[in-house]
Amino acid sequence: MAIIGSTAAEMVDRASEAVRDNHFLEFRLDYLEKPLIALPKLKQFLAENSVVTAVATCRRAANGGKFKGAIAAELEVLQKASSSGFHLVDLELQTAESIKASELDKLRARGAALIVSYHDFQTTKDLDGIFERIRPYEPEFIKIVSTAKSLADNVVMMHFLERTGDMANMVGLCMGDQGLISRVLAIRAGSVFTFAAATQGEETAPGQIAARTLVDTYRIGQIDAATRVYGVAGNPIKHSLSPLMMNTAFHRETVNAVYLALQTSKLTDLLTLVRELPLSGLSVTMPLKQEVLKHLENMDPISAQVGACNTIFRAHDGKLYGFNTDVGAIIRPLEKRLSLAGAKILVLGAGGAARAAVFGLVNKGAEVVVLNRTPQTAQKLAREAKAKTIRREQLAKTSFDVIVNATPVGMHGVKPLHILEAKEINARLVFDLVYNPVDTPLLRMARQKGVAVVTGIEMFVQQGARQFEIWTGKRAPEEEMLRVVVHALRQRAEAAAAHPPRH
Ligand code: NAP
């Protein structure tokens, strides 16, 4: 866990907090205004906390750190750290290459073990070449950190760690949003440790995740060679609640599996990862739901009918099978509340979610009417699915059994806020597929009119629960999945209220 701070007192405070959860701490001495002056206090902290294994890092600005001093000053800080109770010192390869062997010997003579590290903030390339440059220094640990520009870069890092793990104590991972996989799986590939931020907001490298998330959500301590890997692929994906929900389900049902956020818009990149890692299954989201179909060996009839799939299962023979759990996730909550055969249902929108709703409802015998901002798309969908369209001005004098909102209107950050006016809500039930916020303006308006509502969370949990069942053959712990998602959304809403965006 990385500890930052501009003064010794700040660092000691953060380290004292961190040590409750984690005994392996990296002190980023380059964040200190005066590292040499701070060291005695850190020495005292280490003496009082003998459980801690401490790494001293003083990365110069030229190598992506914050230390403004020259190489000689960096060495002085690391030497002093080494004799202040730090167990490991991290020396950048570029520094090692520009100092005399005697200076390196002097650093090592102070007692701390040596990590020689290399950081590439641009790409993932020539990992073996870098390894060969570091090896002659015979450090106790070799740390190579690159930047993932694609999901496939993680595969490159994993294979590299597998190759070199027998030759040295390796530490490797990829930075960046696309490198999350390597932060969770590097240990399995042979990395002797990984790096995490002390808390969210205290990241010391791009893409770093908080230690608590690594432990609680990704259960990093339990990942082994038998752990099956799943993920949600799409873009954007960083704020997806699927990893939290699905990892909770795996944990609850004691399935040895981990579920990761895979940020990509490129299907070829995703398929490389699926084959090479390999992945056991995928949730697929925008913009890949339609495009992925042609790469599947087989799919369920509803995916073929809707023209999109959100779930992939990779069989033992490596073949990919597609399923669409969105459709069931819209139908089921409604079926619980009314009989769909003959029900008159208005679907707002004509995009991916609306297609799932319209086809699914028509299949159940409902009389479906589509309204979309772009009328042509509504007409096309209605033609394909044997539904009808309606004009906006007809709404106020038409009543429905159900209104389904399948547009993003009402979603956090999307304007305008209202997809319908109060006088246009003439229905027994309103189902808003938007789930962030849980309580949307449309649902509030419906409630005020005494209309029953279904929240988008129900769909979100249902589509995930069915994915879990397809992959594991076990019944999904739906209540627990719902609980963690509601809790996380509430926390996000509270955080947003406490720190409203500045315009
Ligand atoms: P999509 O394919 O991009 O389709 C969006 C649809 O909404 C289009 O028909 C679009 O109309 C319409 N639209 C967009 N902005 C609008 C606006 N300002 N006013 C009126 N109509 C607007 O998106 P999608 O995948 O169908 O997802 C739609 C929403 O469903 C998402 O934003 C999400 O909130 C929700 N959803 C929820 C779940 C869940 O698990 N609960 C799952 C999937 C989706 P045009 O054709 O005119 O562009």
Coordinates of C-alpha atoms and ligand atoms in Angstrom, one line a residue:
M1 CA 0.0 0.0 0.0
A2 CA 1.4 3.4 -1.0
I3 CA 1.8 6.0 1.7
I4 CA 2.0 9.6 0.6
G5 CA 2.3 12.9 2.5
S6 CA 4.1 16.2 2.3
T7 CA 5.3 16.1 5.9
A8 CA 6.6 13.3 8.2
A9 CA 3.5 13.9 10.4
E10 CA 1.1 13.4 7.5
M11 CA 2.9 10.2 6.4
V12 CA 3.0 8.8 10.0
D13 CA -0.8 9.5 10.3
R14 CA -1.6 7.8 7.1
A15 CA 0.7 4.9 7.9
S16 CA -0.8 4.5 11.3
E17 CA -4.2 4.2 9.7
A18 CA -3.0 1.9 6.9
V19 CA -1.2 -0.5 9.2
R20 CA -4.5 -1.7 10.7
D21 CA -5.2 -3.4 7.3
N22 CA -1.9 -3.9 5.7
H23 CA 1.7 -4.5 6.9
F24 CA 3.4 -4.0 3.6
L25 CA 3.8 -0.3 3.1
E26 CA 5.6 1.7 0.4
F27 CA 6.6 5.2 1.7
R28 CA 6.8 7.6 -1.2
L29 CA 9.6 9.7 0.1
D30 CA 9.5 11.8 -3.1
Y31 CA 6.1 13.2 -2.0
L32 CA 7.8 14.8 1.1
E33 CA 8.8 18.4 1.0
K34 CA 12.0 17.6 3.0
P35 CA 12.6 13.9 2.9
L36 CA 15.9 13.9 4.8
I37 CA 14.4 15.9 7.7
A38 CA 11.3 13.6 7.7
L39 CA 13.3 10.4 8.0
P40 CA 13.9 10.4 11.8
K41 CA 10.1 10.5 12.4
L42 CA 9.6 7.6 10.0
K43 CA 12.4 5.7 11.7
Q44 CA 10.6 6.1 14.9
F45 CA 7.3 4.9 13.4
L46 CA 9.0 1.8 12.0
A47 CA 10.7 1.1 15.3
E48 CA 7.2 1.2 17.0
N49 CA 5.5 -0.9 14.3
S50 CA 7.7 -3.9 13.9
V51 CA 5.0 -5.7 12.0
V52 CA 5.5 -3.4 9.0
T53 CA 7.7 -4.3 6.0
A54 CA 8.6 -0.9 4.6
V55 CA 9.7 0.1 1.1
A56 CA 11.5 3.4 0.6
T57 CA 10.8 5.0 -2.8
C58 CA 12.2 8.4 -3.9
R59 CA 11.4 8.6 -7.5
R60 CA 12.8 11.5 -9.4
A61 CA 10.5 13.7 -11.6
A62 CA 12.3 12.5 -14.7
N63 CA 11.1 9.0 -14.0
G64 CA 7.5 9.9 -13.2
G65 CA 8.0 10.7 -9.5
K66 CA 7.8 13.9 -7.5
F67 CA 11.4 14.3 -6.3
K68 CA 13.0 17.4 -7.7
G69 CA 16.6 16.7 -6.6
A70 CA 19.4 15.2 -8.5
I71 CA 20.6 11.6 -8.5
A72 CA 23.1 12.3 -5.7
A73 CA 20.3 13.7 -3.6
E74 CA 18.1 10.7 -4.4
L75 CA 20.9 8.3 -3.3
E76 CA 21.4 10.2 -0.1
V77 CA 17.7 9.9 0.8
L78 CA 17.7 6.2 0.0
Q79 CA 20.9 5.5 1.9
K80 CA 19.5 7.3 5.0
A81 CA 16.2 5.4 4.6
S82 CA 18.1 2.2 4.5
S83 CA 19.7 2.9 7.8
S84 CA 16.4 4.2 9.3
G85 CA 14.7 0.8 9.5
F86 CA 13.4 0.5 5.9
H87 CA 13.5 -3.1 4.7
L88 CA 13.6 -2.4 1.0
V89 CA 14.7 0.5 -1.1
D90 CA 13.4 1.1 -4.6
L91 CA 16.0 2.3 -7.1
E92 CA 15.0 3.3 -10.6
L93 CA 16.9 1.5 -13.4
Q94 CA 17.9 4.8 -14.9
T95 CA 19.5 5.8 -11.6
A96 CA 21.3 2.5 -11.3
E97 CA 22.6 2.9 -14.8
S98 CA 24.0 6.3 -14.1
I99 CA 25.8 5.7 -10.9
K100 CA 29.1 4.0 -10.1
A101 CA 29.1 0.4 -8.9
S102 CA 30.7 1.6 -5.6
E103 CA 27.8 3.9 -5.0
L104 CA 25.4 1.1 -5.4
D105 CA 27.5 -1.1 -3.1
K106 CA 27.4 1.7 -0.5
L107 CA 23.6 1.8 -0.7
R108 CA 23.3 -2.0 -0.4
A109 CA 25.8 -2.0 2.5
R110 CA 23.2 -0.2 4.6
G111 CA 21.2 -3.4 4.9
A112 CA 18.0 -2.9 3.1
A113 CA 17.1 -5.2 0.2
L114 CA 17.2 -3.7 -3.2
I115 CA 14.4 -3.3 -5.7
V116 CA 15.5 -2.1 -9.1
S117 CA 12.5 -0.8 -10.9
Y118 CA 11.5 0.5 -14.3
H119 CA 8.3 2.4 -15.2
D120 CA 7.0 3.0 -18.7
F121 CA 4.2 5.6 -18.6
Q122 CA 3.5 5.2 -22.3
T123 CA 3.3 1.6 -23.4
T124 CA 4.0 -2.1 -22.7
K125 CA 6.9 -3.1 -24.8
D126 CA 10.3 -4.8 -24.7
L127 CA 9.7 -6.2 -21.2
D128 CA 12.4 -8.8 -21.7
G129 CA 14.9 -6.2 -22.8
I130 CA 14.3 -4.2 -19.6
F131 CA 14.6 -7.4 -17.6
E132 CA 18.0 -8.1 -19.1
R133 CA 19.2 -4.5 -18.3
I134 CA 18.2 -4.9 -14.6
R135 CA 19.5 -8.4 -14.1
P136 CA 23.2 -7.6 -13.9
Y137 CA 22.6 -5.6 -10.7
E138 CA 21.3 -8.7 -9.0
P139 CA 18.7 -7.0 -7.0
E140 CA 16.6 -8.9 -4.5
F141 CA 13.5 -7.8 -6.5
I142 CA 13.0 -6.7 -10.1
K143 CA 10.0 -4.4 -10.6
I144 CA 8.8 -3.6 -14.1
V145 CA 5.7 -1.5 -14.5
S146 CA 4.3 -0.6 -17.9
T147 CA 1.2 1.1 -19.2
A148 CA -1.6 -0.9 -20.8
K149 CA -3.0 0.7 -23.9
S150 CA -5.1 -2.3 -24.6
L151 CA -6.5 -5.3 -22.7
A152 CA -4.0 -7.5 -24.6
D153 CA -1.1 -5.6 -23.0
N154 CA -2.1 -7.3 -19.8
V155 CA -1.6 -10.6 -21.5
V156 CA 1.9 -9.6 -22.5
M157 CA 2.7 -8.7 -18.9
M158 CA 1.2 -11.9 -17.5
H159 CA 3.2 -14.1 -20.0
F160 CA 6.3 -12.1 -19.2
L161 CA 5.9 -12.7 -15.4
E162 CA 5.3 -16.4 -16.0
R163 CA 8.5 -16.6 -18.1
T164 CA 10.7 -14.7 -15.7
G165 CA 9.3 -15.7 -12.3
D166 CA 11.7 -18.7 -12.0
M167 CA 14.7 -16.5 -12.7
A168 CA 14.1 -13.6 -10.2
N169 CA 11.7 -12.2 -7.6
M170 CA 9.5 -10.4 -10.0
V171 CA 7.0 -7.6 -9.5
G172 CA 5.1 -6.6 -12.5
L173 CA 1.9 -4.9 -13.5
C174 CA 0.3 -2.5 -16.0
M175 CA -0.8 1.0 -15.2
G176 CA -3.8 2.8 -16.7
D177 CA -7.5 2.1 -16.7
Q178 CA -6.9 -0.9 -19.0
G179 CA -4.3 -2.4 -16.7
L180 CA -6.7 -3.2 -13.9
I181 CA -6.6 -6.9 -14.8
S182 CA -2.9 -7.0 -14.1
R183 CA -3.3 -5.4 -10.7
V184 CA -5.6 -8.2 -9.7
L185 CA -4.0 -11.1 -11.5
A186 CA -0.3 -10.3 -11.5
I187 CA 0.3 -12.3 -8.3
R188 CA -1.2 -15.4 -9.9
A189 CA 1.2 -14.9 -12.8
G190 CA 4.2 -14.8 -10.5
S191 CA 4.5 -11.3 -9.3
V192 CA 5.6 -11.4 -5.6
F193 CA 3.6 -8.4 -4.6
T194 CA 1.3 -5.8 -6.1
F195 CA 0.7 -2.1 -5.4
A196 CA -2.4 -0.4 -4.2
A197 CA -3.5 3.1 -3.0
A198 CA -4.1 3.6 0.7
T199 CA -7.5 5.0 -0.1
Q200 CA -9.4 6.2 -3.1
G201 CA -8.0 9.6 -4.0
E202 CA -4.5 8.8 -2.8
E203 CA -3.4 6.9 -6.0
T204 CA 0.3 7.2 -6.7
A205 CA 0.1 5.7 -10.3
P206 CA -2.5 5.8 -13.1
G207 CA -5.2 3.1 -12.7
Q208 CA -4.1 2.2 -9.1
I209 CA -6.9 0.8 -7.0
A210 CA -7.5 1.2 -3.3
A211 CA -6.1 -1.6 -1.1
R212 CA -9.5 -2.1 0.5
T213 CA -11.1 -2.7 -2.9
L214 CA -8.4 -5.2 -3.9
V215 CA -9.0 -7.1 -0.7
D216 CA -12.7 -6.8 -0.2
T217 CA -14.1 -6.7 -3.8
Y218 CA -11.5 -8.6 -5.7
R219 CA -10.4 -10.9 -2.8
I220 CA -6.8 -10.7 -4.0
G221 CA -5.6 -12.9 -1.1
Q222 CA -7.7 -15.8 -2.3
I223 CA -6.8 -15.7 -6.0
D224 CA -4.9 -18.8 -7.2
A225 CA -4.2 -20.8 -10.3
A226 CA -7.6 -22.3 -10.2
T227 CA -9.5 -19.0 -10.0
R228 CA -11.7 -18.6 -13.0
V229 CA -11.7 -15.1 -14.5
Y230 CA -14.8 -13.2 -15.7
G231 CA -15.4 -9.6 -16.6
V232 CA -17.6 -6.9 -17.9
A233 CA -16.4 -5.4 -21.2
G234 CA -17.3 -2.1 -22.7
N235 CA -16.5 1.6 -22.6
P236 CA -17.0 3.5 -20.3
I237 CA -16.7 0.8 -17.6
K238 CA -14.7 2.4 -14.8
H239 CA -17.8 3.2 -12.7
S240 CA -19.7 0.0 -13.4
L241 CA -21.3 -1.6 -10.4
S242 CA -21.1 -5.1 -12.0
P243 CA -17.7 -6.0 -10.5
L244 CA -19.0 -5.2 -7.0
M245 CA -22.2 -7.1 -7.5
M246 CA -20.7 -10.2 -9.3
N247 CA -17.7 -10.5 -7.0
T248 CA -20.1 -10.4 -4.0
A249 CA -22.1 -13.2 -5.6
F250 CA -19.0 -15.3 -6.2
H251 CA -17.9 -14.7 -2.6
R252 CA -21.3 -15.5 -1.1
E253 CA -21.7 -18.7 -3.1
T254 CA -18.0 -19.7 -2.5
V255 CA -17.2 -19.8 -6.2
N256 CA -13.4 -19.6 -6.9
A257 CA -13.8 -16.8 -9.4
V258 CA -13.0 -13.1 -9.9
Y259 CA -14.9 -10.6 -12.0
L260 CA -13.0 -7.6 -13.5
A261 CA -13.8 -4.4 -15.3
L262 CA -12.4 -4.6 -18.9
Q263 CA -12.3 -1.2 -20.6
T264 CA -12.3 -1.5 -24.3
S265 CA -14.2 -0.5 -27.4
K266 CA -12.3 -2.9 -29.6
L267 CA -13.7 -6.3 -30.0
T268 CA -10.5 -7.8 -31.4
D269 CA -8.7 -6.6 -28.3
L270 CA -11.3 -8.2 -26.1
L271 CA -11.2 -11.5 -27.9
T272 CA -7.4 -11.7 -27.6
L273 CA -7.9 -11.5 -23.8
V274 CA -10.7 -14.0 -23.8
R275 CA -8.6 -16.5 -25.6
E276 CA -5.2 -15.9 -24.0
L277 CA -5.9 -15.2 -20.4
P278 CA -8.3 -17.2 -20.8
L279 CA -11.6 -15.8 -19.6
S280 CA -14.4 -18.1 -18.6
G281 CA -17.2 -15.7 -19.3
L282 CA -18.1 -12.1 -20.1
S283 CA -20.8 -9.5 -19.5
V284 CA -20.9 -7.4 -22.6
T285 CA -22.1 -3.8 -22.6
M286 CA -22.1 -0.8 -24.8
P287 CA -20.7 -0.5 -27.5
L288 CA -20.0 -4.2 -28.1
K289 CA -23.4 -5.9 -27.6
Q290 CA -24.3 -6.1 -31.2
E291 CA -20.9 -6.4 -32.8
V292 CA -19.9 -9.4 -30.7
L293 CA -22.6 -11.7 -32.2
K294 CA -20.6 -12.6 -35.3
H295 CA -17.8 -13.9 -33.2
L296 CA -19.9 -16.4 -31.3
E297 CA -20.1 -20.1 -32.1
N298 CA -23.7 -20.2 -30.9
M299 CA -26.3 -18.1 -29.2
D300 CA -29.7 -18.4 -27.7
P301 CA -32.7 -17.6 -29.9
I302 CA -33.5 -14.3 -28.1
S303 CA -30.0 -12.9 -28.8
A304 CA -30.5 -13.7 -32.5
Q305 CA -33.9 -12.1 -32.5
V306 CA -32.9 -8.9 -30.6
G307 CA -29.6 -8.7 -32.5
A308 CA -27.6 -8.3 -29.3
C309 CA -26.2 -10.3 -26.5
N310 CA -24.9 -9.2 -23.1
T311 CA -23.6 -12.6 -21.8
I312 CA -20.8 -14.8 -23.1
F313 CA -20.0 -18.2 -21.8
R314 CA -16.7 -19.8 -22.8
A315 CA -17.0 -23.6 -22.9
H316 CA -14.1 -26.0 -22.0
D317 CA -13.4 -26.4 -25.8
G318 CA -12.9 -22.7 -26.0
K319 CA -16.1 -22.1 -28.0
L320 CA -18.1 -18.9 -27.2
Y321 CA -21.8 -19.1 -26.5
G322 CA -24.0 -15.9 -26.3
F323 CA -27.0 -15.3 -24.2
N324 CA -29.2 -12.3 -23.7
T325 CA -30.2 -11.9 -20.0
D326 CA -31.4 -8.3 -20.5
V327 CA -34.7 -9.5 -22.0
G328 CA -35.5 -11.8 -19.0
A329 CA -34.4 -9.0 -16.7
I330 CA -37.1 -6.7 -18.1
I331 CA -39.8 -9.4 -18.5
R332 CA -39.5 -11.1 -15.1
P333 CA -40.1 -8.1 -12.8
L334 CA -43.2 -7.3 -14.9
E335 CA -44.5 -10.8 -14.9
K336 CA -44.3 -10.9 -11.2
R337 CA -46.8 -7.9 -11.1
L338 CA -49.2 -8.5 -14.0
S339 CA -50.0 -10.9 -16.8
L340 CA -48.3 -9.8 -20.0
A341 CA -50.5 -11.5 -22.5
G342 CA -52.7 -8.8 -24.0
A343 CA -51.2 -6.1 -21.7
K344 CA -50.9 -2.7 -23.4
I345 CA -47.3 -1.5 -22.9
L346 CA -45.5 1.8 -24.0
V347 CA -41.8 1.5 -24.5
L348 CA -39.9 4.8 -24.5
G349 CA -36.7 4.6 -26.6
A350 CA -35.5 2.4 -29.5
G351 CA -31.9 1.6 -28.6
G352 CA -30.4 -1.6 -27.2
A353 CA -32.5 -1.7 -24.0
A354 CA -35.7 -0.8 -25.8
R355 CA -35.1 -3.6 -28.3
A356 CA -34.7 -6.1 -25.5
A357 CA -37.9 -4.8 -23.9
V358 CA -40.0 -4.7 -27.2
F359 CA -39.0 -8.2 -28.5
G360 CA -39.3 -9.7 -25.0
L361 CA -42.8 -8.2 -24.4
V362 CA -44.1 -9.0 -27.9
N363 CA -42.9 -12.6 -27.4
K364 CA -45.0 -12.7 -24.2
G365 CA -48.1 -11.6 -26.1
A366 CA -48.2 -8.0 -25.0
E367 CA -49.5 -5.2 -27.2
V368 CA -46.4 -3.0 -27.5
V369 CA -46.2 0.6 -28.6
V370 CA -42.9 2.4 -29.2
L371 CA -42.1 6.1 -28.9
N372 CA -38.7 7.4 -29.6
R373 CA -37.0 10.8 -30.0
T374 CA -36.0 9.8 -33.5
P375 CA -39.3 8.4 -35.0
Q376 CA -37.6 6.5 -37.8
T377 CA -35.8 4.2 -35.3
A378 CA -39.0 3.6 -33.5
Q379 CA -40.8 2.7 -36.8
K380 CA -38.0 0.3 -37.7
L381 CA -38.0 -1.4 -34.4
A382 CA -41.8 -1.7 -34.4
R383 CA -41.7 -3.2 -37.9
E384 CA -39.1 -5.8 -36.9
A385 CA -40.8 -6.8 -33.7
K386 CA -44.4 -6.6 -34.8
A387 CA -45.2 -3.7 -32.5
K388 CA -46.8 -0.3 -33.1
T389 CA -45.6 3.3 -32.8
I390 CA -47.3 6.3 -31.2
R391 CA -46.9 10.1 -31.5
R392 CA -46.1 12.1 -28.5
E393 CA -49.2 14.3 -28.7
Q394 CA -51.4 11.2 -28.4
L395 CA -49.9 10.2 -25.0
A396 CA -52.0 12.4 -22.8
K397 CA -55.2 10.8 -24.0
T398 CA -53.9 7.2 -24.1
S399 CA -53.7 4.8 -21.2
F400 CA -51.4 1.8 -20.8
D401 CA -51.0 -1.1 -18.4
V402 CA -47.2 -0.4 -18.2
I403 CA -44.8 2.4 -19.3
V404 CA -41.2 1.3 -19.7
N405 CA -38.5 4.0 -19.9
A406 CA -35.6 2.6 -22.0
T407 CA -33.9 5.9 -22.6
P408 CA -31.1 7.4 -20.4
V409 CA -33.3 10.4 -19.5
G410 CA -33.4 10.7 -15.7
M411 CA -30.0 9.1 -15.3
H412 CA -27.4 10.9 -13.2
G413 CA -25.8 13.6 -15.3
V414 CA -28.2 13.3 -18.3
K415 CA -30.4 16.3 -19.3
P416 CA -33.3 16.8 -19.7
L417 CA -34.6 15.3 -16.5
H418 CA -38.1 14.5 -17.6
I419 CA -39.0 12.0 -20.3
L420 CA -42.7 12.5 -19.8
E421 CA -45.0 15.1 -18.3
A422 CA -47.3 14.1 -15.4
K423 CA -50.4 14.2 -17.6
E424 CA -48.8 11.7 -20.0
I425 CA -48.4 9.0 -17.3
N426 CA -51.6 7.1 -17.7
A427 CA -50.7 3.6 -16.5
R428 CA -51.0 1.1 -13.7
L429 CA -47.2 0.5 -13.6
V430 CA -44.1 2.5 -14.6
F431 CA -40.8 0.6 -15.0
D432 CA -37.7 2.9 -15.4
L433 CA -34.7 1.0 -16.6
V434 CA -32.4 3.8 -15.4
Y435 CA -30.9 2.7 -12.1
N436 CA -28.6 5.6 -11.1
P437 CA -30.3 7.3 -9.3
V438 CA -32.5 4.5 -7.9
D439 CA -35.3 7.0 -7.5
T440 CA -35.6 8.7 -10.9
P441 CA -37.7 11.8 -11.6
L442 CA -40.1 9.6 -13.7
L443 CA -40.6 7.2 -10.8
R444 CA -41.2 10.1 -8.4
M445 CA -43.8 11.6 -10.7
A446 CA -45.5 8.2 -11.1
R447 CA -45.7 7.7 -7.4
Q448 CA -47.2 11.1 -6.9
K449 CA -50.0 10.0 -9.3
G450 CA -50.5 6.9 -7.3
V451 CA -48.9 4.7 -10.0
A452 CA -46.9 1.6 -8.9
V453 CA -43.3 1.6 -9.9
V454 CA -40.4 -0.8 -10.7
T455 CA -36.8 0.5 -10.4
G456 CA -34.0 -0.1 -12.8
I457 CA -32.0 -1.8 -10.1
E458 CA -34.4 -4.8 -10.3
M459 CA -33.4 -5.2 -14.0
F460 CA -29.7 -4.7 -13.2
V461 CA -29.7 -7.3 -10.5
Q462 CA -31.8 -9.7 -12.6
Q463 CA -29.5 -9.6 -15.6
G464 CA -26.5 -10.2 -13.4
A465 CA -28.2 -13.0 -11.5
R466 CA -29.0 -14.9 -14.7
Q467 CA -25.4 -14.4 -15.9
F468 CA -24.1 -15.9 -12.6
E469 CA -26.4 -18.9 -13.1
I470 CA -25.3 -19.4 -16.7
W471 CA -21.7 -19.4 -15.6
T472 CA -21.8 -21.3 -12.4
G473 CA -24.9 -23.5 -12.5
K474 CA -25.7 -22.2 -9.0
R475 CA -28.6 -20.2 -7.9
A476 CA -27.7 -16.5 -7.6
P477 CA -27.8 -14.8 -4.2
E478 CA -30.1 -12.1 -5.5
E479 CA -30.8 -10.4 -2.2
E480 CA -27.2 -10.0 -1.4
M481 CA -26.5 -8.7 -4.9
L482 CA -29.3 -6.2 -4.5
R483 CA -28.1 -5.1 -1.1
V484 CA -24.6 -4.2 -2.2
V485 CA -25.7 -2.4 -5.3
V486 CA -28.3 -0.3 -3.4
H487 CA -25.6 0.5 -0.7
A488 CA -23.1 1.5 -3.3
L489 CA -25.5 3.8 -5.1
R490 CA -26.5 5.4 -1.9
Q491 CA -22.9 6.0 -1.0
R492 CA -22.3 7.5 -4.5
A493 CA -25.4 9.8 -4.1
E494 CA -24.1 10.9 -0.6
A495 CA -20.6 11.6 -2.0
A496 CA -22.1 13.6 -5.0
A497 CA -24.3 15.6 -2.6
A498 CA -21.2 16.4 -0.4
H499 CA -19.1 17.4 -3.4
P500 CA -21.4 18.8 -6.0
P501 CA -19.7 19.4 -9.4
R502 CA -18.4 22.9 -9.9
H503 CA -19.6 24.7 -13.1
Ligands
NAP1 P1 -28.9 3.4 -26.4 O1 -28.8 2.1 -27.3 O2 -27.9 4.4 -26.6 O3 -30.4 4.0 -26.7 C1 -30.8 5.2 -26.1 C2 -32.2 5.5 -26.5 O4 -32.7 6.6 -25.7 C3 -32.4 5.9 -28.0 O5 -33.6 5.5 -28.4 C4 -32.3 7.4 -27.9 O6 -33.0 8.1 -28.9 C5 -33.0 7.7 -26.6 N1 -32.5 8.9 -26.0 C6 -31.3 9.2 -25.6 N2 -31.2 10.4 -25.1 C7 -32.5 10.9 -25.1 C8 -33.1 12.2 -24.7 N3 -32.3 13.1 -24.1 N4 -34.4 12.3 -24.8 C9 -35.1 11.3 -25.4 N5 -34.6 10.2 -25.8 C10 -33.3 10.0 -25.7 O7 -28.9 3.0 -24.9 P2 -29.5 1.6 -24.2 O8 -28.4 0.6 -24.1 O9 -30.8 1.3 -24.9 O10 -29.8 2.1 -22.7 C11 -30.8 3.1 -22.4 C12 -30.8 3.2 -20.9 O11 -31.4 2.1 -20.3 C13 -29.5 3.4 -20.3 O12 -29.1 4.8 -20.2 C14 -29.6 2.9 -18.9 O13 -30.0 3.9 -18.0 C15 -30.8 1.9 -19.1 N6 -30.3 0.5 -18.9 C16 -30.5 -0.1 -17.7 C17 -30.1 -1.4 -17.6 C18 -30.3 -2.0 -16.2 O14 -29.7 -3.1 -16.0 N7 -31.1 -1.5 -15.4 C19 -29.5 -2.1 -18.6 C20 -29.3 -1.5 -19.8 C21 -29.7 -0.2 -20.0 P3 -32.5 8.4 -30.4 O15 -32.7 7.1 -31.2 O16 -33.2 9.5 -30.8 O17 -31.0 8.6 -30.2

